[in-house]
mmCIF file of C-alpha atoms in Angstrom:
data_model
loop_
_atom_site.group_PDB
_atom_site.id
_atom_site.type_symbol
_atom_site.label_atom_id
_atom_site.label_comp_id
_atom_site.label_asym_id
_atom_site.label_seq_id
_atom_site.Cartn_x
_atom_site.Cartn_y
_atom_site.Cartn_z
ATOM 1 C CA UNK A 26 105.240 -153.120 130.860
ATOM 2 C CA UNK A 27 104.485 -156.713 129.921
ATOM 3 C CA UNK A 28 101.060 -157.764 128.576
ATOM 4 C CA UNK A 29 100.338 -159.601 131.843
ATOM 5 C CA UNK A 30 101.259 -156.510 133.875
ATOM 6 C CA UNK A 31 99.020 -154.355 131.677
ATOM 7 C CA UNK A 32 96.091 -156.699 132.294
ATOM 8 C CA UNK A 33 96.751 -156.496 136.033
ATOM 9 C CA UNK A 34 96.971 -152.688 136.037
ATOM 10 C CA UNK A 35 93.936 -152.085 133.812
ATOM 11 C CA UNK A 36 90.573 -151.558 135.532
ATOM 12 C CA UNK A 37 88.468 -154.723 135.472
ATOM 13 C CA UNK A 38 85.339 -154.389 133.388
ATOM 14 C CA UNK A 39 82.543 -156.409 131.854
ATOM 15 C CA UNK A 40 80.641 -155.657 128.663
ATOM 16 C CA UNK A 41 76.858 -156.008 128.612
ATOM 17 C CA UNK A 42 74.998 -156.070 125.283
ATOM 18 C CA UNK A 43 71.201 -156.470 125.139
ATOM 19 C CA UNK A 44 70.286 -158.001 121.807
ATOM 20 C CA UNK A 45 67.534 -159.394 119.627
ATOM 21 C CA UNK A 46 70.080 -161.280 117.561
ATOM 22 C CA UNK A 47 70.376 -158.720 114.790
ATOM 23 C CA UNK A 48 73.146 -159.320 112.218
ATOM 24 C CA UNK A 49 74.894 -156.199 113.461
ATOM 25 C CA UNK A 50 75.789 -158.015 116.711
ATOM 26 C CA UNK A 51 78.439 -160.034 114.893
ATOM 27 C CA UNK A 52 80.028 -156.792 113.681
ATOM 28 C CA UNK A 53 80.035 -155.397 117.236
ATOM 29 C CA UNK A 54 81.710 -158.522 118.622
ATOM 30 C CA UNK A 55 84.268 -158.583 115.810
ATOM 31 C CA UNK A 56 85.183 -154.972 116.583
ATOM 32 C CA UNK A 57 85.564 -155.832 120.280
ATOM 33 C CA UNK A 58 87.829 -158.736 119.405
ATOM 34 C CA UNK A 59 89.971 -156.517 117.175
ATOM 35 C CA UNK A 60 90.146 -153.549 119.566
ATOM 36 C CA UNK A 61 93.644 -152.959 120.890
ATOM 37 C CA UNK A 62 93.980 -153.036 124.657
ATOM 38 C CA UNK A 63 92.928 -155.015 127.744
ATOM 39 C CA UNK A 64 89.999 -157.331 127.051
ATOM 40 C CA UNK A 65 86.905 -157.412 129.270
ATOM 41 C CA UNK A 66 86.721 -160.041 131.984
ATOM 42 C CA UNK A 67 83.368 -161.155 130.559
ATOM 43 C CA UNK A 68 80.864 -160.251 127.856
ATOM 44 C CA UNK A 69 77.217 -160.774 128.771
ATOM 45 C CA UNK A 70 74.858 -161.043 125.807
ATOM 46 C CA UNK A 71 71.311 -160.643 127.092
ATOM 47 C CA UNK A 72 69.032 -162.441 124.626
ATOM 48 C CA UNK A 73 65.910 -160.292 124.788
ATOM 49 C CA UNK A 74 63.862 -162.323 122.329
ATOM 50 C CA UNK A 75 60.550 -163.807 123.563
ATOM 51 C CA UNK A 76 60.966 -166.886 125.747
ATOM 52 C CA UNK A 77 58.958 -168.996 123.295
ATOM 53 C CA UNK A 78 61.769 -168.535 120.774
ATOM 54 C CA UNK A 79 63.930 -171.481 121.762
ATOM 55 C CA UNK A 80 66.414 -171.180 118.913
ATOM 56 C CA UNK A 81 70.023 -170.399 119.648
ATOM 57 C CA UNK A 82 71.009 -166.755 119.505
ATOM 58 C CA UNK A 83 71.999 -166.220 115.856
ATOM 59 C CA UNK A 84 75.493 -164.818 116.261
ATOM 60 C CA UNK A 85 78.988 -165.928 115.314
ATOM 61 C CA UNK A 86 81.209 -165.220 118.311
ATOM 62 C CA UNK A 87 84.869 -164.596 117.378
ATOM 63 C CA UNK A 88 87.171 -167.307 118.674
ATOM 64 C CA UNK A 89 89.124 -164.752 120.724
ATOM 65 C CA UNK A 90 85.999 -163.825 122.668
ATOM 66 C CA UNK A 91 84.391 -167.245 122.979
ATOM 67 C CA UNK A 92 85.786 -167.961 126.496
ATOM 68 C CA UNK A 93 84.453 -164.596 127.704
ATOM 69 C CA UNK A 94 80.931 -164.689 126.304
ATOM 70 C CA UNK A 95 77.944 -165.583 128.462
ATOM 71 C CA UNK A 96 74.441 -165.663 126.955
ATOM 72 C CA UNK A 97 71.521 -165.139 129.328
ATOM 73 C CA UNK A 98 67.787 -164.763 128.620
ATOM 74 C CA UNK A 99 66.213 -161.329 128.887
ATOM 75 C CA UNK A 100 62.571 -162.433 128.712
ATOM 76 C CA UNK A 101 61.642 -159.764 126.103
ATOM 77 C CA UNK A 102 61.161 -157.211 128.879
ATOM 78 C CA UNK A 103 62.955 -154.407 127.058
ATOM 79 C CA UNK A 104 66.449 -152.857 127.094
ATOM 80 C CA UNK A 105 66.289 -151.493 130.658
ATOM 81 C CA UNK A 106 65.399 -154.890 132.111
ATOM 82 C CA UNK A 107 67.965 -156.600 129.881
ATOM 83 C CA UNK A 108 70.725 -154.295 131.070
ATOM 84 C CA UNK A 109 69.771 -154.971 134.688
ATOM 85 C CA UNK A 110 70.043 -158.697 134.042
ATOM 86 C CA UNK A 111 73.429 -158.097 132.449
ATOM 87 C CA UNK A 112 75.099 -156.008 135.133
ATOM 88 C CA UNK A 113 73.715 -158.166 137.934
ATOM 89 C CA UNK A 114 75.431 -161.134 136.276
ATOM 90 C CA UNK A 115 78.769 -159.295 136.114
ATOM 91 C CA UNK A 116 80.661 -158.828 139.417
ATOM 92 C CA UNK A 117 83.385 -156.672 137.857
ATOM 93 C CA UNK A 118 83.843 -153.134 139.289
ATOM 94 C CA UNK A 119 82.887 -151.555 135.959
ATOM 95 C CA UNK A 120 80.175 -152.487 133.467
ATOM 96 C CA UNK A 121 80.303 -151.116 129.936
ATOM 97 C CA UNK A 122 76.923 -151.067 128.199
ATOM 98 C CA UNK A 123 76.993 -151.300 124.418
ATOM 99 C CA UNK A 124 74.202 -151.515 121.856
ATOM 100 C CA UNK A 125 74.223 -154.463 119.490
ATOM 101 C CA UNK A 126 74.597 -152.235 116.419
ATOM 102 C CA UNK A 127 77.662 -150.176 117.353
ATOM 103 C CA UNK A 128 81.256 -150.588 116.216
ATOM 104 C CA UNK A 129 83.937 -149.861 118.840
ATOM 105 C CA UNK A 130 87.009 -148.194 117.385
ATOM 106 C CA UNK A 131 90.361 -149.928 116.774
ATOM 107 C CA UNK A 132 91.895 -148.552 119.996
ATOM 108 C CA UNK A 133 88.661 -148.774 121.984
ATOM 109 C CA UNK A 134 89.927 -151.092 124.724
ATOM 110 C CA UNK A 135 93.083 -149.057 125.349
ATOM 111 C CA UNK A 136 91.078 -145.838 125.391
ATOM 112 C CA UNK A 137 88.476 -147.355 127.713
ATOM 113 C CA UNK A 138 91.178 -148.446 130.151
ATOM 114 C CA UNK A 139 92.515 -144.878 130.181
ATOM 115 C CA UNK A 140 88.997 -143.461 130.648
ATOM 116 C CA UNK A 141 88.279 -145.722 133.617
ATOM 117 C CA UNK A 142 91.698 -145.162 135.176
ATOM 118 C CA UNK A 143 91.129 -141.396 134.970
ATOM 119 C CA UNK A 144 87.745 -141.622 136.695
ATOM 120 C CA UNK A 145 88.157 -140.470 140.285
ATOM 121 C CA UNK A 146 86.350 -142.198 143.157
ATOM 122 C CA UNK A 147 83.426 -139.785 142.866
ATOM 123 C CA UNK A 148 82.902 -140.477 139.160
ATOM 124 C CA UNK A 149 80.234 -143.106 138.551
ATOM 125 C CA UNK A 150 80.220 -143.261 134.769
ATOM 126 C CA UNK A 151 82.218 -142.603 131.638
ATOM 127 C CA UNK A 152 80.549 -141.976 128.297
ATOM 128 C CA UNK A 153 82.100 -142.942 124.985
ATOM 129 C CA UNK A 154 82.172 -140.558 122.039
ATOM 130 C CA UNK A 155 79.630 -141.630 119.438
ATOM 131 C CA UNK A 156 80.260 -141.106 115.740
ATOM 132 C CA UNK A 157 77.367 -141.424 113.270
ATOM 133 C CA UNK A 158 78.590 -141.684 109.666
ATOM 134 C CA UNK A 159 76.435 -139.749 107.188
ATOM 135 C CA UNK A 160 76.558 -139.782 103.391
ATOM 136 C CA UNK A 161 79.018 -137.321 101.880
ATOM 137 C CA UNK A 162 77.423 -137.242 98.421
ATOM 138 C CA UNK A 163 73.996 -135.915 99.415
ATOM 139 C CA UNK A 164 72.056 -134.338 102.260
ATOM 140 C CA UNK A 165 70.997 -136.755 105.018
ATOM 141 C CA UNK A 166 67.433 -138.001 105.222
ATOM 142 C CA UNK A 167 65.157 -137.251 108.164
ATOM 143 C CA UNK A 168 65.932 -140.667 109.700
ATOM 144 C CA UNK A 169 69.672 -140.180 109.202
ATOM 145 C CA UNK A 170 69.494 -136.796 110.908
ATOM 146 C CA UNK A 171 67.564 -138.313 113.807
ATOM 147 C CA UNK A 172 70.239 -140.981 114.223
ATOM 148 C CA UNK A 173 72.978 -138.352 113.975
ATOM 149 C CA UNK A 174 71.539 -136.794 117.124
ATOM 150 C CA UNK A 175 73.113 -139.673 119.057
ATOM 151 C CA UNK A 176 76.509 -138.091 118.490
ATOM 152 C CA UNK A 177 75.641 -135.214 120.822
ATOM 153 C CA UNK A 178 73.292 -137.033 123.210
ATOM 154 C CA UNK A 179 74.368 -137.290 126.844
ATOM 155 C CA UNK A 180 74.819 -140.528 128.792
ATOM 156 C CA UNK A 181 73.443 -142.820 126.099
ATOM 157 C CA UNK A 182 74.069 -146.517 126.624
ATOM 158 C CA UNK A 183 75.232 -147.017 123.060
ATOM 159 C CA UNK A 184 78.603 -146.846 124.883
ATOM 160 C CA UNK A 185 78.397 -146.004 128.579
ATOM 161 C CA UNK A 186 80.497 -147.398 131.433
ATOM 162 C CA UNK A 187 79.203 -147.397 135.018
ATOM 163 C CA UNK A 188 80.677 -148.420 138.333
ATOM 164 C CA UNK A 189 78.850 -151.400 139.730
ATOM 165 C CA UNK A 190 78.749 -149.663 143.110
ATOM 166 C CA UNK A 191 76.818 -146.753 141.583
ATOM 167 C CA UNK A 192 74.358 -149.083 139.860
ATOM 168 C CA UNK A 193 73.789 -150.877 143.154
ATOM 169 C CA UNK A 194 73.317 -147.579 144.997
ATOM 170 C CA UNK A 195 70.448 -146.397 142.765
ATOM 171 C CA UNK A 196 68.939 -149.774 141.877
ATOM 172 C CA UNK A 197 69.983 -149.931 138.245
ATOM 173 C CA UNK A 198 67.769 -149.073 135.303
ATOM 174 C CA UNK A 199 64.094 -148.258 135.787
ATOM 175 C CA UNK A 200 62.223 -151.021 133.988
ATOM 176 C CA UNK A 201 59.135 -148.872 133.546
ATOM 177 C CA UNK A 202 60.933 -147.552 130.463
ATOM 178 C CA UNK A 203 60.082 -150.290 127.938
ATOM 179 C CA UNK A 204 62.019 -148.900 124.971
ATOM 180 C CA UNK A 205 65.580 -147.885 124.206
ATOM 181 C CA UNK A 206 64.606 -144.314 125.050
ATOM 182 C CA UNK A 207 65.091 -142.157 128.155
ATOM 183 C CA UNK A 208 66.046 -145.120 130.348
ATOM 184 C CA UNK A 209 69.667 -143.989 130.076
ATOM 185 C CA UNK A 210 68.907 -140.352 130.902
ATOM 186 C CA UNK A 211 66.767 -141.439 133.860
ATOM 187 C CA UNK A 212 69.594 -143.547 135.274
ATOM 188 C CA UNK A 213 72.109 -140.736 134.844
ATOM 189 C CA UNK A 214 69.872 -138.184 136.571
ATOM 190 C CA UNK A 215 69.349 -140.528 139.522
ATOM 191 C CA UNK A 216 73.084 -141.175 139.787
ATOM 192 C CA UNK A 217 73.841 -137.436 139.731
ATOM 193 C CA UNK A 218 71.112 -136.868 142.345
ATOM 194 C CA UNK A 219 72.854 -139.476 144.505
ATOM 195 C CA UNK A 220 76.008 -137.335 144.512
ATOM 196 C CA UNK A 221 78.083 -139.028 141.819
ATOM 197 C CA UNK A 222 79.760 -137.385 138.836
ATOM 198 C CA UNK A 223 79.731 -138.437 135.173
ATOM 199 C CA UNK A 224 82.454 -137.874 132.608
ATOM 200 C CA UNK A 225 83.064 -138.132 128.879
ATOM 201 C CA UNK A 226 85.921 -140.394 127.855
ATOM 202 C CA UNK A 227 88.241 -140.428 124.865
ATOM 203 C CA UNK A 228 87.155 -143.732 123.304
ATOM 204 C CA UNK A 229 85.207 -143.612 120.057
ATOM 205 C CA UNK A 230 82.409 -145.855 118.903
ATOM 206 C CA UNK A 231 80.643 -145.727 115.570
ATOM 207 C CA UNK A 232 76.852 -145.977 115.446
ATOM 208 C CA UNK A 233 75.776 -146.713 111.852
ATOM 209 C CA UNK A 234 72.356 -145.620 110.640
ATOM 210 C CA UNK A 235 70.073 -148.666 110.671
ATOM 211 C CA UNK A 236 67.890 -149.393 107.652
ATOM 212 C CA UNK A 237 64.337 -148.224 108.299
ATOM 213 C CA UNK A 238 61.032 -147.969 106.464
ATOM 214 C CA UNK A 239 59.185 -144.711 105.838
ATOM 215 C CA UNK A 240 57.045 -145.045 108.984
ATOM 216 C CA UNK A 241 59.925 -145.188 111.485
ATOM 217 C CA UNK A 242 59.435 -141.558 112.542
ATOM 218 C CA UNK A 243 55.809 -142.308 113.418
ATOM 219 C CA UNK A 244 56.755 -145.319 115.549
ATOM 220 C CA UNK A 245 59.345 -143.312 117.473
ATOM 221 C CA UNK A 246 56.560 -141.076 118.805
ATOM 222 C CA UNK A 247 55.955 -143.775 121.426
ATOM 223 C CA UNK A 248 58.780 -142.077 123.313
ATOM 224 C CA UNK A 249 56.375 -139.286 124.284
ATOM 225 C CA UNK A 250 54.926 -141.654 126.887
ATOM 226 C CA UNK A 251 58.414 -142.077 128.349
ATOM 227 C CA UNK A 252 58.826 -138.300 128.466
ATOM 228 C CA UNK A 253 55.704 -138.182 130.615
ATOM 229 C CA UNK A 254 57.358 -140.573 133.071
ATOM 230 C CA UNK A 255 60.547 -138.489 133.044
ATOM 231 C CA UNK A 256 58.598 -135.338 133.917
ATOM 232 C CA UNK A 257 56.721 -137.153 136.656
ATOM 233 C CA UNK A 258 59.854 -138.575 138.283
ATOM 234 C CA UNK A 259 62.388 -135.796 137.671
ATOM 235 C CA UNK A 260 60.243 -132.665 137.353
ATOM 236 C CA UNK A 261 59.474 -130.500 134.359
ATOM 237 C CA UNK A 262 63.021 -129.140 134.174
ATOM 238 C CA UNK A 263 64.516 -132.567 133.519
ATOM 239 C CA UNK A 264 65.142 -131.538 129.901
ATOM 240 C CA UNK A 265 67.724 -128.951 130.878
ATOM 241 C CA UNK A 266 69.493 -131.178 133.392
ATOM 242 C CA UNK A 267 69.677 -134.051 130.920
ATOM 243 C CA UNK A 268 70.712 -131.834 128.015
ATOM 244 C CA UNK A 269 67.815 -133.189 125.955
ATOM 245 C CA UNK A 270 66.142 -131.261 123.106
ATOM 246 C CA UNK A 271 62.579 -130.187 123.836
ATOM 247 C CA UNK A 272 61.215 -131.323 120.486
ATOM 248 C CA UNK A 273 57.946 -130.146 118.951
ATOM 249 C CA UNK A 274 55.364 -131.603 121.348
ATOM 250 C CA UNK A 275 53.662 -128.269 121.995
ATOM 251 C CA UNK A 276 53.236 -127.694 118.272
ATOM 252 C CA UNK A 277 52.001 -131.255 117.842
ATOM 253 C CA UNK A 278 49.380 -130.644 120.515
ATOM 254 C CA UNK A 279 48.276 -127.438 118.797
ATOM 255 C CA UNK A 280 48.062 -129.082 115.366
ATOM 256 C CA UNK A 281 46.100 -131.999 116.812
ATOM 257 C CA UNK A 282 43.717 -129.634 118.589
ATOM 258 C CA UNK A 283 43.153 -127.712 115.341
ATOM 259 C CA UNK A 284 42.444 -130.926 113.470
ATOM 260 C CA UNK A 285 40.043 -132.079 116.168
ATOM 261 C CA UNK A 286 38.247 -128.719 116.046
ATOM 262 C CA UNK A 287 37.872 -129.073 112.280
ATOM 263 C CA UNK A 288 36.420 -132.582 112.567
ATOM 264 C CA UNK A 289 34.051 -131.674 115.398
ATOM 265 C CA UNK A 290 32.958 -128.501 113.616
ATOM 266 C CA UNK A 291 32.221 -130.405 110.425
ATOM 267 C CA UNK A 292 30.340 -133.128 112.319
ATOM 268 C CA UNK A 293 28.164 -130.598 114.164
ATOM 269 C CA UNK A 294 27.594 -128.299 111.183
ATOM 270 C CA UNK A 295 29.611 -125.447 112.701
ATOM 271 C CA UNK A 296 31.025 -123.987 109.522
ATOM 272 C CA UNK A 297 33.432 -121.354 110.838
ATOM 273 C CA UNK A 298 35.044 -123.466 113.594
ATOM 274 C CA UNK A 299 35.471 -126.243 111.042
ATOM 275 C CA UNK A 300 37.064 -123.935 108.490
ATOM 276 C CA UNK A 301 39.292 -122.237 111.041
ATOM 277 C CA UNK A 302 40.437 -125.532 112.509
ATOM 278 C CA UNK A 303 41.152 -126.964 109.066
ATOM 279 C CA UNK A 304 43.169 -123.898 108.063
ATOM 280 C CA UNK A 305 45.263 -124.043 111.236
ATOM 281 C CA UNK A 306 45.777 -127.803 110.858
ATOM 282 C CA UNK A 307 46.870 -127.422 107.243
ATOM 283 C CA UNK A 308 49.235 -124.549 108.039
ATOM 284 C CA UNK A 309 50.805 -126.380 110.980
ATOM 285 C CA UNK A 310 51.185 -129.636 109.074
ATOM 286 C CA UNK A 311 52.681 -127.866 106.051
ATOM 287 C CA UNK A 312 55.194 -126.002 108.237
ATOM 288 C CA UNK A 313 56.184 -129.252 109.945
ATOM 289 C CA UNK A 314 56.637 -131.081 106.654
ATOM 290 C CA UNK A 315 58.632 -128.222 105.154
ATOM 291 C CA UNK A 316 60.926 -128.076 108.194
ATOM 292 C CA UNK A 317 61.737 -131.745 107.619
ATOM 293 C CA UNK A 318 62.061 -131.587 103.834
ATOM 294 C CA UNK A 319 64.371 -128.587 103.476
ATOM 295 C CA UNK A 320 67.441 -130.046 105.291
ATOM 296 C CA UNK A 321 67.103 -133.373 103.448
ATOM 297 C CA UNK A 322 67.912 -134.736 100.002
ATOM 298 C CA UNK A 323 64.546 -133.523 98.622
ATOM 299 C CA UNK A 324 64.049 -136.621 96.511
ATOM 300 C CA UNK A 325 60.543 -137.610 95.505
ATOM 301 C CA UNK A 326 60.515 -140.549 97.932
ATOM 302 C CA UNK A 327 61.713 -138.384 100.837
ATOM 303 C CA UNK A 328 59.186 -135.634 100.107
ATOM 304 C CA UNK A 329 56.310 -138.135 99.956
ATOM 305 C CA UNK A 330 57.473 -139.739 103.217
ATOM 306 C CA UNK A 331 57.717 -136.363 104.946
ATOM 307 C CA UNK A 332 54.254 -135.333 103.738
ATOM 308 C CA UNK A 333 52.601 -138.545 104.916
ATOM 309 C CA UNK A 334 54.353 -138.816 108.261
ATOM 310 C CA UNK A 335 54.029 -135.102 109.055
ATOM 311 C CA UNK A 336 50.255 -135.526 108.969
ATOM 312 C CA UNK A 337 50.399 -138.573 111.259
ATOM 313 C CA UNK A 338 53.042 -137.589 113.801
ATOM 314 C CA UNK A 339 51.136 -134.828 115.693
ATOM 315 C CA UNK A 340 48.082 -136.945 116.627
ATOM 316 C CA UNK A 341 50.229 -140.024 117.314
ATOM 317 C CA UNK A 342 52.584 -138.017 119.543
ATOM 318 C CA UNK A 343 49.602 -136.520 121.357
ATOM 319 C CA UNK A 344 48.012 -139.927 121.917
ATOM 320 C CA UNK A 345 51.229 -141.386 123.343
ATOM 321 C CA UNK A 346 51.714 -138.377 125.629
ATOM 322 C CA UNK A 347 48.180 -138.651 127.006
ATOM 323 C CA UNK A 348 48.609 -142.416 127.478
ATOM 324 C CA UNK A 349 51.864 -141.800 129.343
ATOM 325 C CA UNK A 350 50.303 -139.210 131.617
ATOM 326 C CA UNK A 351 47.538 -141.643 132.521
ATOM 327 C CA UNK A 352 49.820 -144.649 132.915
ATOM 328 C CA UNK A 353 52.369 -142.855 135.099
ATOM 329 C CA UNK A 354 50.080 -140.548 137.061
ATOM 330 C CA UNK A 355 51.019 -142.237 140.340
ATOM 331 C CA UNK A 356 54.790 -142.416 139.708
ATOM 332 C CA UNK A 357 56.777 -141.151 142.691
ATOM 333 C CA UNK A 358 58.795 -137.942 142.341
ATOM 334 C CA UNK A 359 62.552 -138.332 142.881
ATOM 335 C CA UNK A 360 63.807 -136.565 146.008
ATOM 336 C CA UNK A 361 66.883 -134.682 144.780
ATOM 337 C CA UNK A 362 68.052 -133.941 148.318
ATOM 338 C CA UNK A 363 68.762 -137.549 149.200
ATOM 339 C CA UNK A 364 70.310 -140.520 147.458
ATOM 340 C CA UNK A 365 67.716 -142.990 146.181
ATOM 341 C CA UNK A 366 67.537 -146.221 148.126
ATOM 342 C CA UNK A 367 66.288 -149.627 147.132
ATOM 343 C CA UNK A 368 65.980 -151.187 143.697
ATOM 344 C CA UNK A 369 64.339 -149.165 140.970
ATOM 345 C CA UNK A 370 64.707 -151.532 138.102
ATOM 346 C CA UNK A 371 64.298 -154.935 139.699
ATOM 347 C CA UNK A 372 62.664 -156.624 142.646
#
């Protein structure tokens, strides 16, 4: 088959990449340019920097991709909103969502074409296989292990292709999810509830571990607010249906309650409640820190980071969960017996 015939036979697709202009975007685009197989009909880069940043998006677009690339503002509304802007700007039958820090494999385009061609009419999405490289000369750090969890996560938009018809049917991404967290699982659950199927393809994409400071695990606790929205919309069993790990929220709540009891007891002169609460807080915090230290490299820096963040994570996680419950208390429950109608993510 000639190259022109291959382009005609291959499913038409667009690539949508929300970005803040990180240096990794150039690596992603270079990998797309080098990937063997049918090229996308367009690549939409959604510039999600604040609107008051009027500088050009700092990225070197490979010459091979330059005619395909469109840059559109995302208004700093978050990844869900940026992806909605992207797929709405792409009329192709399929939209492939990529993160701006992934590296598609050398045969990615060929493998994607095969994945999309194999998707029957009832299949709405095809997930790429994510590979997270870890050091081979030492044990991975806590942050590296967290990132490695992407390799087994379901439906993540690090590399996820969706039919445009399915996105239209459910209204796209829910823009109440402000972070790159749970917005992909929410979309997948709504698409499945609407009667579509999802599949895992053969294409491979590498997701390197981003550099991060020692407080990154504390900042990620903001996702507990998004979990509150997930439970409100999809019910308490959403974890099982999404294949998501339950995490340690219940233990965090218990540790936070013990710490609060110790503080209140000390403030009111209640000696035994204060002592009991302090003992439980210390035991829970120590167990949490140890559970994070043992699988890691056990260097001095890692142990100090685990000790500090293990004391902070339980109350921070609790605060975000409570804030999410309050913020999303009026969120409507998804009716699993009928396909959703109307736009979820945009007006």
